[in-house]
Coordinates of C-alpha atoms in Angstrom, one line a residue:
Chain A
X40 CA 20.0 -25.6 9.0
X41 CA 20.2 -21.5 8.6
X42 CA 17.8 -20.7 6.4
X43 CA 21.0 -17.2 5.6
X44 CA 20.8 -17.2 1.2
X45 CA 23.6 -14.9 0.8
X46 CA 23.7 -12.3 -2.1
X47 CA 25.8 -12.1 -4.7
X48 CA 24.9 -9.7 -7.5
X49 CA 22.4 -7.1 -8.1
X50 CA 20.9 -5.4 -11.1
X51 CA 17.9 -3.4 -12.5
X52 CA 17.0 -2.0 -15.7
X53 CA 16.5 1.8 -15.2
X54 CA 13.1 2.9 -14.7
X55 CA 10.6 5.0 -16.1
X56 CA 8.0 5.3 -19.1
X57 CA 9.7 3.0 -21.7
X58 CA 7.0 1.0 -23.6
X59 CA 8.7 -1.6 -23.7
X60 CA 7.2 -5.3 -22.3
X61 CA 8.0 -6.1 -19.2
X62 CA 10.8 -9.3 -20.6
X63 CA 12.9 -6.9 -21.4
X64 CA 13.7 -4.8 -18.4
X65 CA 13.3 -8.6 -16.5
X66 CA 16.1 -9.6 -19.3
X67 CA 18.2 -6.4 -18.6
X68 CA 18.7 -6.6 -14.4
X69 CA 18.8 -10.6 -14.8
X70 CA 21.3 -10.1 -16.9
X71 CA 23.1 -7.1 -15.0
X72 CA 22.7 -9.8 -11.9
X73 CA 24.4 -12.4 -12.9
X74 CA 27.0 -10.3 -14.5
X75 CA 28.0 -9.3 -10.7
X76 CA 27.6 -11.9 -9.5
X77 CA 30.0 -14.1 -11.8
X78 CA 27.7 -16.6 -11.5
X79 CA 26.9 -18.2 -15.3
X80 CA 23.5 -18.2 -16.7
X81 CA 23.6 -22.4 -17.0
X82 CA 24.6 -22.4 -13.6
X83 CA 21.1 -21.0 -11.7
X84 CA 19.4 -23.9 -10.5
X85 CA 15.9 -22.1 -9.5
X86 CA 13.9 -18.5 -11.3
X87 CA 11.6 -17.0 -9.2
X88 CA 9.6 -14.8 -11.2
X89 CA 7.7 -12.0 -9.4
X90 CA 4.6 -12.1 -11.4
X91 CA 2.4 -9.4 -12.9
X92 CA -0.6 -9.0 -13.3
X93 CA -1.3 -6.4 -16.2
X94 CA 1.0 -8.1 -18.4
X95 CA -1.4 -10.8 -20.2
X96 CA 0.0 -14.1 -20.0
X97 CA 3.7 -14.5 -19.9
X98 CA 2.8 -11.9 -17.4
X99 CA 0.6 -15.2 -14.5
X100 CA 4.2 -16.6 -15.8
X101 CA 6.5 -14.5 -15.3
X102 CA 8.8 -17.3 -14.0
X103 CA 8.9 -19.5 -17.2
X104 CA 9.0 -16.2 -19.0
X105 CA 12.7 -15.2 -18.2
X106 CA 13.9 -18.1 -17.8
X107 CA 12.8 -18.8 -21.7
X108 CA 14.1 -15.4 -22.5
X109 CA 17.4 -16.1 -21.3
X110 CA 17.7 -19.3 -22.6
X111 CA 16.0 -22.4 -21.2
X112 CA 18.7 -24.2 -19.2
X113 CA 16.7 -26.9 -17.1
X114 CA 16.9 -24.7 -13.8
X115 CA 13.1 -25.2 -12.2
X116 CA 11.2 -22.6 -11.4
X117 CA 8.2 -20.3 -9.7
X118 CA 6.2 -17.7 -10.2
X119 CA 5.3 -15.3 -7.0
X120 CA 2.1 -13.0 -7.1
X121 CA 1.5 -10.4 -4.6
X122 CA 0.8 -7.6 -5.4
X123 CA 3.5 -5.1 -4.3
X124 CA 4.9 -7.8 -2.4
X125 CA 5.0 -10.3 -4.8
X126 CA 9.0 -9.3 -5.3
X127 CA 9.4 -10.3 -1.7
X128 CA 8.3 -13.6 -2.2
X129 CA 9.7 -14.5 -4.5
X130 CA 13.3 -14.1 -3.2
X131 CA 11.5 -15.9 -0.3
X132 CA 11.1 -18.9 -2.8
X133 CA 14.6 -18.7 -3.6
X134 CA 15.8 -19.1 0.1
X135 CA 13.9 -21.8 0.4
X136 CA 14.1 -23.7 -2.0
X137 CA 18.2 -22.8 -1.1
X138 CA 17.4 -23.6 2.8
X139 CA 15.8 -27.0 1.8
X140 CA 19.3 -27.6 -0.7
X141 CA 17.2 -28.0 -3.8
X142 CA 19.0 -25.4 -5.2
X143 CA 22.2 -24.2 -4.7
X144 CA 22.3 -21.3 -6.5
X145 CA 18.8 -18.7 -7.4
X146 CA 18.2 -15.8 -10.1
X147 CA 15.0 -13.7 -8.0
X148 CA 13.3 -11.1 -11.0
X149 CA 10.4 -8.7 -11.8
X150 CA 9.9 -6.4 -13.8
X151 CA 6.1 -4.6 -15.2
X152 CA 5.1 -1.9 -17.2
X153 CA 2.5 0.5 -16.0
X154 CA -0.3 2.0 -17.7
X155 CA -1.1 6.4 -17.8
X156 CA -2.8 7.5 -14.6
X157 CA -5.0 6.0 -11.6
X158 CA -4.8 2.5 -10.9
X159 CA -8.2 1.3 -12.4
X160 CA -10.6 -1.2 -11.5
X161 CA -11.6 -4.2 -14.2
X162 CA -14.1 -3.5 -17.0
X163 CA -17.2 -3.8 -16.4
X164 CA -20.4 -3.8 -14.0
X165 CA -18.9 -6.1 -10.3
X166 CA -20.7 -4.7 -8.0
X167 CA -19.3 -8.0 -6.0
X168 CA -15.5 -6.9 -6.0
X169 CA -14.2 -4.3 -3.7
X170 CA -12.3 -2.7 -5.7
X171 CA -15.4 -2.2 -8.5
X172 CA -17.4 -0.7 -5.4
X173 CA -15.0 1.5 -3.5
X174 CA -13.7 3.4 -7.6
X175 CA -18.1 3.7 -7.5
X176 CA -17.9 6.0 -4.9
X177 CA -15.1 8.0 -6.5
X178 CA -12.3 5.7 -3.2
X179 CA -8.6 6.0 -5.7
X180 CA -5.8 4.9 -3.9
X181 CA -4.5 8.0 -3.3
X182 CA -7.3 8.2 -1.1
X183 CA -6.0 6.0 1.4
X184 CA -2.5 7.5 1.7
X185 CA -3.6 11.1 2.8
X186 CA -6.3 9.4 5.0
X187 CA -3.6 8.3 7.0
X188 CA -1.6 11.6 6.0
X189 CA -4.1 14.0 7.7
X190 CA -4.4 11.0 10.4
X191 CA -0.5 12.0 11.1
X192 CA -1.6 15.4 11.2
X193 CA -3.9 15.2 13.8
X194 CA -2.4 12.7 16.4
X195 CA 1.6 13.7 15.8
X196 CA 1.6 17.5 15.1
X197 CA 3.1 16.5 11.2
X198 CA 2.4 19.3 8.5
X199 CA 2.7 19.0 5.0
X200 CA 6.0 21.2 4.9
X201 CA 7.1 17.8 7.1
X202 CA 5.9 15.7 3.7
X203 CA 6.8 17.5 1.8
X204 CA 10.7 17.9 3.0
X205 CA 10.2 14.1 2.6
X206 CA 10.3 14.5 -1.3
X207 CA 13.2 17.1 -1.1
X208 CA 15.4 13.8 0.7
X209 CA 14.1 11.1 -1.2
X210 CA 14.5 14.1 -4.6
X211 CA 18.6 14.5 -3.2
X212 CA 18.8 11.0 -3.0
X213 CA 17.5 10.0 -6.3
X214 CA 19.5 12.6 -7.9
X215 CA 22.5 10.8 -9.2
X216 CA 21.1 7.2 -9.3
X217 CA 21.1 6.2 -13.0
X218 CA 18.3 3.7 -12.1
X219 CA 16.1 6.0 -11.0
X220 CA 13.1 8.0 -13.4
X221 CA 12.8 11.1 -11.8
X222 CA 16.5 12.7 -11.0
X223 CA 15.5 15.8 -10.3
X224 CA 16.8 18.1 -7.2
X225 CA 13.3 19.1 -5.6
X226 CA 12.2 22.2 -3.2
X227 CA 9.3 22.4 -1.3
X228 CA 8.1 25.0 -2.6
X229 CA 8.3 23.0 -6.4
X230 CA 6.4 20.6 -3.8
X231 CA 3.8 23.4 -2.7
X232 CA 3.3 24.9 -5.9
X233 CA 1.5 20.6 -7.4
X234 CA -1.3 20.3 -7.7
X235 CA -3.5 18.9 -5.2
X236 CA -5.1 15.6 -5.4
X237 CA -6.3 14.6 -2.3
X238 CA -6.0 16.4 0.2
X239 CA -3.4 16.9 2.5
X240 CA -1.3 15.3 -0.4
X241 CA -0.4 16.8 -3.7
X242 CA 0.6 15.5 -7.1
X243 CA 4.8 15.4 -6.1
X244 CA 3.5 13.6 -2.7
X245 CA 2.5 10.9 -4.2
X246 CA 4.5 8.4 -6.1
X247 CA 4.0 7.3 -10.4
X248 CA 3.5 4.3 -11.7
X249 CA 6.9 3.1 -14.2
X250 CA 8.1 0.8 -15.9
X251 CA 10.8 -0.5 -14.6
X252 CA 13.2 -4.4 -13.3
X253 CA 15.0 -5.5 -11.2
X254 CA 16.6 -8.6 -9.9
X255 CA 19.0 -10.7 -7.9
X256 CA 21.3 -13.2 -7.7
X257 CA 21.2 -15.7 -4.2
X258 CA 22.9 -18.5 -3.4
X259 CA 23.7 -20.7 -0.4
X260 CA 26.5 -20.7 2.0
X261 CA 28.4 -23.2 0.8
X262 CA 28.5 -21.6 -2.9
X263 CA 29.3 -18.7 -1.5
X264 CA 32.2 -19.8 0.5
X265 CA 33.4 -21.6 -3.1
X266 CA 32.6 -18.8 -4.7
X267 CA 34.8 -16.7 -2.2
X268 CA 32.5 -14.8 -1.6
X269 CA 31.5 -15.7 1.9
X270 CA 31.7 -12.3 3.2
X271 CA 28.7 -11.1 0.9
X272 CA 25.9 -9.8 2.7
X273 CA 23.1 -12.7 3.9
X274 CA 19.1 -12.2 3.2
X275 CA 18.8 -12.6 7.0
X276 CA 15.3 -12.5 7.7
X277 CA 11.9 -12.3 4.9
X278 CA 8.2 -11.5 7.0
X279 CA 5.5 -12.8 4.9
X280 CA 3.2 -12.4 7.5
X281 CA -0.6 -11.6 7.2
X282 CA -2.6 -9.4 9.0
X283 CA -3.8 -10.1 12.4
X284 CA -8.2 -10.2 12.6
X285 CA -9.6 -7.1 13.8
X286 CA -7.5 -5.2 10.8
X287 CA -7.4 -1.7 12.7
X288 CA -6.6 0.0 9.3
X289 CA -8.3 0.6 6.4
X290 CA -7.0 -0.8 3.9
X291 CA -7.0 -0.9 -0.3
X292 CA -9.7 -1.6 -1.3
X293 CA -11.6 -2.1 1.3
X294 CA -14.5 0.3 2.9
X295 CA -14.5 -0.3 6.6
X296 CA -11.7 -1.7 8.7
X297 CA -12.7 -5.0 10.1
X298 CA -14.8 -4.9 13.8
X299 CA -12.6 -4.8 17.0
X300 CA -15.6 -5.2 19.0
X301 CA -15.1 -8.8 19.9
X302 CA -12.0 -9.5 18.6
X303 CA -8.6 -7.0 19.5
X304 CA -7.7 -4.8 17.0
X305 CA -4.2 -5.2 15.3
X306 CA -2.2 -2.9 13.5
X307 CA -0.4 -5.2 10.3
X308 CA 2.2 -2.0 9.8
X309 CA 4.2 -2.5 12.9
X310 CA 3.5 -6.4 13.8
X311 CA 5.3 -7.2 9.6
X312 CA 8.5 -5.8 10.7
X313 CA 8.2 -7.3 14.1
X314 CA 8.1 -10.9 12.8
X315 CA 11.7 -10.0 10.4
X316 CA 13.6 -9.0 13.1
X317 CA 13.1 -11.7 15.3
X318 CA 13.1 -13.9 12.1
X319 CA 17.1 -12.1 12.5
X320 CA 17.7 -12.1 15.7
X321 CA 18.7 -8.4 15.6
X322 CA 16.3 -5.2 16.7
X323 CA 15.8 -1.8 14.9
X324 CA 18.4 -0.7 16.8
X325 CA 21.1 -2.6 14.7
X326 CA 20.0 -0.8 11.7
X327 CA 22.0 1.2 9.4
X328 CA 20.2 1.9 6.6
X329 CA 16.3 1.5 5.8
X330 CA 14.5 1.4 2.3
X331 CA 10.4 1.6 2.7
X332 CA 7.7 1.7 0.6
X333 CA 6.7 5.6 0.5
X334 CA 3.6 5.6 -1.9
X335 CA 3.4 9.0 -0.4
X336 CA 5.7 11.2 1.6
X337 CA 4.2 10.5 4.8
X338 CA 3.4 7.0 4.1
X339 CA 7.7 7.3 4.9
X340 CA 7.1 8.7 7.7
X341 CA 4.4 6.2 8.8
X342 CA 6.9 3.5 8.1
X343 CA 9.8 4.5 10.3
X344 CA 7.6 4.4 13.2
X345 CA 6.2 1.2 12.2
X346 CA 9.4 -0.5 11.7
X347 CA 10.3 0.6 15.3
X348 CA 13.1 2.7 13.9
X349 CA 12.6 5.5 15.8
X350 CA 9.3 5.9 18.2
X351 CA 6.0 6.7 17.4
X352 CA 5.0 9.9 16.0
X353 CA 8.8 11.0 15.9
X354 CA 9.1 10.2 12.9
X355 CA 8.8 14.1 11.3
X356 CA 11.0 15.0 14.3
X357 CA 14.4 12.8 12.7
X358 CA 13.0 14.1 8.8
X359 CA 13.3 17.5 10.2
X360 CA 16.7 17.2 12.2
X361 CA 18.1 15.7 9.5
X362 CA 18.6 12.2 10.8
X363 CA 16.8 10.5 8.3
X364 CA 19.1 11.7 4.9
X365 CA 22.1 10.1 4.2
X366 CA 24.7 11.3 6.6
X367 CA 22.2 11.3 9.4
X368 CA 21.7 8.8 12.4
X369 CA 19.3 6.1 9.8
X370 CA 19.6 7.0 6.3
X371 CA 15.7 6.1 4.4
X372 CA 15.5 5.9 1.2
X373 CA 19.0 6.7 0.3
X374 CA 17.8 5.1 -3.7
X375 CA 15.1 8.0 -3.9
X376 CA 12.9 5.8 -3.3
X377 CA 9.6 5.0 -5.1
X378 CA 10.1 9.0 -5.2
X379 CA 12.4 8.9 -7.9
X380 CA 11.7 5.4 -9.2
X381 CA 7.6 5.0 -9.3
X382 CA 5.9 1.4 -9.0
X383 CA 6.8 -0.8 -11.1
X384 CA 4.8 -3.0 -8.5
X385 CA 6.5 -7.2 -9.1
X386 CA 10.2 -5.4 -8.9
X387 CA 10.3 -2.5 -6.4
X388 CA 10.3 -5.2 -3.9
X389 CA 13.3 -6.6 -5.2
X390 CA 14.7 -3.0 -5.4
X391 CA 14.8 -2.4 -2.7
X392 CA 17.1 -5.4 -1.7
X393 CA 19.2 -4.8 -4.4
X394 CA 19.1 -1.2 -2.6
X395 CA 20.4 -2.5 0.6
X396 CA 22.8 -5.0 -1.7
X397 CA 24.7 -2.0 -3.0
X398 CA 25.0 0.2 0.2
X399 CA 26.5 -3.5 2.6
X400 CA 28.9 -4.0 0.0
X401 CA 30.4 0.1 -0.7
X402 CA 29.1 0.1 -4.1
X403 CA 26.7 2.8 -3.8
X404 CA 28.6 6.0 -5.2
X405 CA 27.2 9.1 -3.9
X406 CA 24.9 8.1 -2.4
X407 CA 26.6 5.5 0.2
X408 CA 26.1 5.3 3.4
X409 CA 29.2 5.6 5.7
X410 CA 29.8 1.7 7.2
X411 CA 26.4 0.4 6.2
X412 CA 25.7 -3.2 8.0
X413 CA 21.9 -3.3 8.2
X414 CA 19.2 -2.7 6.4
X415 CA 15.8 -3.4 6.1
X416 CA 12.4 -2.9 3.3
X417 CA 9.2 -2.5 4.0
X418 CA 6.8 -3.1 1.9
X419 CA 3.0 -4.0 1.5
X420 CA 1.3 -6.0 -0.9
X421 CA -2.3 -5.6 -1.3
X422 CA -4.5 -7.3 0.3
X423 CA -2.7 -8.5 3.5
X424 CA 0.7 -9.1 1.9
X425 CA 3.2 -8.8 4.7
X426 CA 6.6 -7.6 3.0
X427 CA 9.6 -6.6 5.3
X428 CA 13.1 -8.4 4.5
X429 CA 16.8 -7.9 6.1
X430 CA 20.2 -7.8 4.8
X431 CA 23.6 -8.2 6.9
X432 CA 27.1 -7.9 6.7
Chain B
X252 CA -40.1 13.8 -8.6
X253 CA -37.2 11.7 -9.7
X254 CA -37.7 7.4 -9.3
X255 CA -34.9 6.8 -6.2
X256 CA -33.0 3.1 -6.4
X257 CA -29.5 2.1 -4.2
X258 CA -26.1 3.1 -5.8
X259 CA -25.2 -0.1 -4.5
X260 CA -27.5 -3.1 -4.1
X261 CA -27.4 -4.5 0.3
X262 CA -26.0 -1.5 1.7
X263 CA -28.0 0.3 3.6
X264 CA -31.6 -0.1 5.1
X265 CA -34.0 1.9 7.1
X266 CA -34.7 1.3 11.2
X267 CA -38.0 3.1 12.5
X268 CA -37.8 5.1 8.3
X269 CA -34.5 6.1 9.6
X270 CA -31.3 5.7 7.6
X271 CA -28.3 2.9 8.3
X272 CA -25.0 1.6 6.4
X273 CA -26.9 -2.2 6.5
X274 CA -24.2 -4.8 8.4
X275 CA -24.0 -8.3 9.5
X276 CA -23.3 -9.9 12.7
X277 CA -22.0 -13.4 12.9
X278 CA -24.4 -15.6 15.2
X279 CA -22.1 -16.8 16.9
X280 CA -19.2 -15.0 18.0
X281 CA -20.2 -11.2 17.5
X282 CA -18.3 -10.0 14.9
X283 CA -20.3 -7.1 12.8
X284 CA -19.0 -7.1 9.1
X285 CA -19.7 -4.5 6.7
X286 CA -20.2 -4.3 4.3
X287 CA -22.6 -7.5 5.4
X288 CA -21.0 -10.5 5.1
X289 CA -22.9 -14.1 5.3
X290 CA -20.5 -16.4 3.6
X291 CA -18.2 -17.3 6.4
X292 CA -17.0 -15.8 9.2
X293 CA -13.7 -14.4 9.3
X294 CA -12.9 -14.6 13.0
X295 CA -9.9 -17.0 13.6
X296 CA -11.8 -18.7 16.1
X297 CA -15.3 -18.8 14.7
X298 CA -15.7 -21.2 12.0
X299 CA -19.4 -20.3 11.8
X300 CA -21.5 -19.6 8.5
X301 CA -24.8 -17.9 10.1
X302 CA -25.6 -14.3 10.2
X303 CA -28.1 -12.2 10.8
X304 CA -28.5 -8.4 9.7
X305 CA -26.6 -5.2 12.0
X306 CA -27.8 -2.0 11.2
X307 CA -24.7 -0.1 12.0
X308 CA -24.8 2.8 14.1
X309 CA -25.8 6.1 12.4
X310 CA -22.8 8.3 14.3
X311 CA -19.4 8.3 14.6
X312 CA -15.9 10.0 14.8
X313 CA -13.9 11.1 11.6
X314 CA -11.1 9.1 12.2
X315 CA -9.4 11.1 9.1
X316 CA -10.7 12.4 6.2
X317 CA -9.2 13.8 2.2
X318 CA -10.6 14.7 -1.0
X319 CA -10.7 13.8 -4.5
X320 CA -9.3 17.0 -6.5
X321 CA -9.1 14.9 -9.0
X322 CA -12.3 13.6 -11.3
X323 CA -11.9 9.3 -10.4
X324 CA -11.2 6.7 -13.4
X325 CA -15.2 4.8 -14.2
X326 CA -16.5 3.2 -12.6
X327 CA -17.2 6.2 -10.7
X328 CA -19.9 8.6 -12.4
X329 CA -19.1 12.2 -12.7
X330 CA -22.0 14.0 -11.3
X331 CA -20.8 17.9 -13.1
X332 CA -19.2 19.3 -15.9
X333 CA -16.5 20.4 -15.0
X334 CA -15.0 18.2 -12.4
X335 CA -16.4 19.4 -9.1
X336 CA -13.7 17.5 -5.6
X337 CA -15.3 16.2 -3.2
X338 CA -14.4 15.4 0.2
X339 CA -14.2 11.7 2.1
X340 CA -14.0 10.6 5.5
X341 CA -13.0 7.4 7.4
X342 CA -15.9 7.2 11.0
X343 CA -14.9 4.9 13.7
X344 CA -18.5 4.2 14.8
X345 CA -18.0 3.5 18.4
X346 CA -19.7 0.8 18.9
X347 CA -19.0 -1.6 16.4
X348 CA -14.5 -0.1 16.7
X349 CA -14.8 -0.5 12.8
X350 CA -13.9 2.5 10.2
X351 CA -16.3 3.3 7.6
X352 CA -15.2 5.3 4.5
X353 CA -17.5 7.4 2.4
X354 CA -18.3 10.5 0.2
X355 CA -19.2 13.4 2.8
X356 CA -22.8 14.8 2.2
X357 CA -23.0 18.0 -0.2
X358 CA -21.7 21.4 0.5
X359 CA -19.2 19.5 3.7
X360 CA -15.7 20.7 2.1
X361 CA -12.4 19.7 3.4
X362 CA -12.2 23.0 5.7
X363 CA -15.1 21.9 7.1
X364 CA -13.5 18.6 8.9
X365 CA -11.7 18.0 11.9
X366 CA -10.1 14.5 13.1
X367 CA -11.9 13.3 16.2
X368 CA -15.4 15.6 15.4
X369 CA -19.1 13.9 15.0
X370 CA -19.8 12.9 12.5
X371 CA -23.7 11.1 11.0
X372 CA -25.0 9.5 8.1
X373 CA -27.5 11.7 5.6
X374 CA -28.2 9.5 2.8
X375 CA -27.8 11.3 -0.6
X376 CA -27.7 10.8 -4.6
X377 CA -24.0 9.4 -5.6
X378 CA -24.7 10.1 -9.3
X379 CA -28.9 10.9 -11.4
X380 CA -29.5 9.1 -15.0
X381 CA -32.2 8.8 -16.8
X382 CA -33.5 6.3 -14.2
X383 CA -34.1 8.4 -11.5
X384 CA -31.6 9.3 -8.6
X385 CA -28.8 6.3 -7.5
X386 CA -28.9 6.7 -3.6
X387 CA -25.9 6.8 -0.9
X388 CA -25.0 7.4 2.4
X389 CA -22.3 10.4 3.2
X390 CA -20.9 11.7 6.0
X391 CA -21.5 15.2 7.1
X392 CA -20.2 16.8 10.9
X393 CA -23.7 16.5 13.5
X394 CA -23.4 19.8 13.8
X395 CA -23.9 21.3 10.8
X396 CA -27.8 22.3 9.2
X397 CA -29.7 19.4 8.0
X398 CA -30.9 19.4 3.6
X399 CA -34.3 20.3 4.0
X400 CA -36.5 17.2 4.0
X401 CA -33.8 15.8 6.5
X402 CA -35.1 17.0 9.8
X403 CA -36.1 15.4 12.9
X404 CA -34.6 11.7 11.4
X405 CA -31.3 12.5 13.0
X406 CA -31.5 13.5 16.3
X407 CA -32.6 10.3 17.7
X408 CA -31.0 7.8 16.3
X409 CA -27.6 7.1 17.5
X410 CA -29.9 5.6 20.9
X411 CA -31.3 2.1 20.5
X412 CA -29.0 1.1 18.0
X413 CA -25.8 -0.3 19.7
X414 CA -25.1 -3.5 17.8
X415 CA -22.0 -4.9 19.7

């Protein structure tokens, strides 16, 4: 049985710091996706919500929260929590439900609100929690991004100017994206003049936190055919892989890697997409467009290599040549990426797939990548949640 | 002299009077863990729940480094007002083949660091309060001058402590 599901519609609430309840962003995105799909809400058989733990009880049961807000109509429901990979897991749940023949059309929704400043651990003295321990030592999220960035500089000769060019490129991509939070075109000088957060990364190298929502309407191949939409983009693969012991890169919130003295070391970021390409039966060379997890500018370069889109150590060269800009050999983050959106955790993996949907249906306006037929996303959820999605037309 | 206590319980030990990070070793498969683990071995081919103490190598190579240019949120305890950035190191221990994070020792700035250089562990206050100094491990380049009171404890420490 084919596990591919078709995407009939995508929707987003514009990202920013709006201060609304997260349900509002999710319902807005869901209604937009339903409108684009031409599917009536009453025909949706499954609601798959990506959860957020910051928004209290309704956030923990996001699937039902969105279903109630859209109007109870008896659909089956599911909620996924996998931090930044929540959206991919929610999409995967919908795909599994459809592949099992338990529903024909599903709505996948994620939305979030975020606090100001550093993401920080729960309150109280909790020395058994690795998240509490690392913050006690002053090790914040940007610490990890900066360690990876500095490592690139040492191994491959990347420079802070290269990192700044990722921001310049993504800002140019997102400038005309009406759903992006930041739509200003930045220069390398702007980046260089922003304050250092975690050497070598500056404020404009690190992504912000945002409010936002994203949604997809997905269906079986039969349903798409009956809708006259057999040629709509298909979700060809979703990797939800966990790392393989011994995990070789120190990841939030840990203070240390696994010891590789008694087990071979494995790089999680590189193994996760492999599962997706195997599932889709294609390779990185087939990809026309990528939406990758640019928590920091430097991390975008890591992801290009971990996805196999370019040889290890050469991402900065691709960037310098303009290969990763719209119009280049392999555009990366045509939406503007997290650089322009900021993080809205349960929505972001869904938002990446929304962008691929619009790119593959030729409806991306000034961001359009000519002839895009294969897109890949990369995203990683805290604590070993892989999230890599391949969409094909 | 003010009283001293560990800032985090169970992370440090002494071997022959020399400070070491305290890990644990699975008695069945030999895998070393830091922070110490004493519940269930995480090696996928091992179902052991038996561990012994494993003091870690106190030297390694600098895998990468950065600094905390903005004051981290609680439970970080600021040590100066106004806030002063401190460097952070990720050090790869050869024997354990493990990268361990930590603050850099007082006076070590990012400008003093280079990926690949040899680093060593020292014990310093993480912060001080009315109860005295809360001590933690910090990293510094091996070649840097030793702060007063620590001379003689560093040079010979690496040799006998390989654990894997």
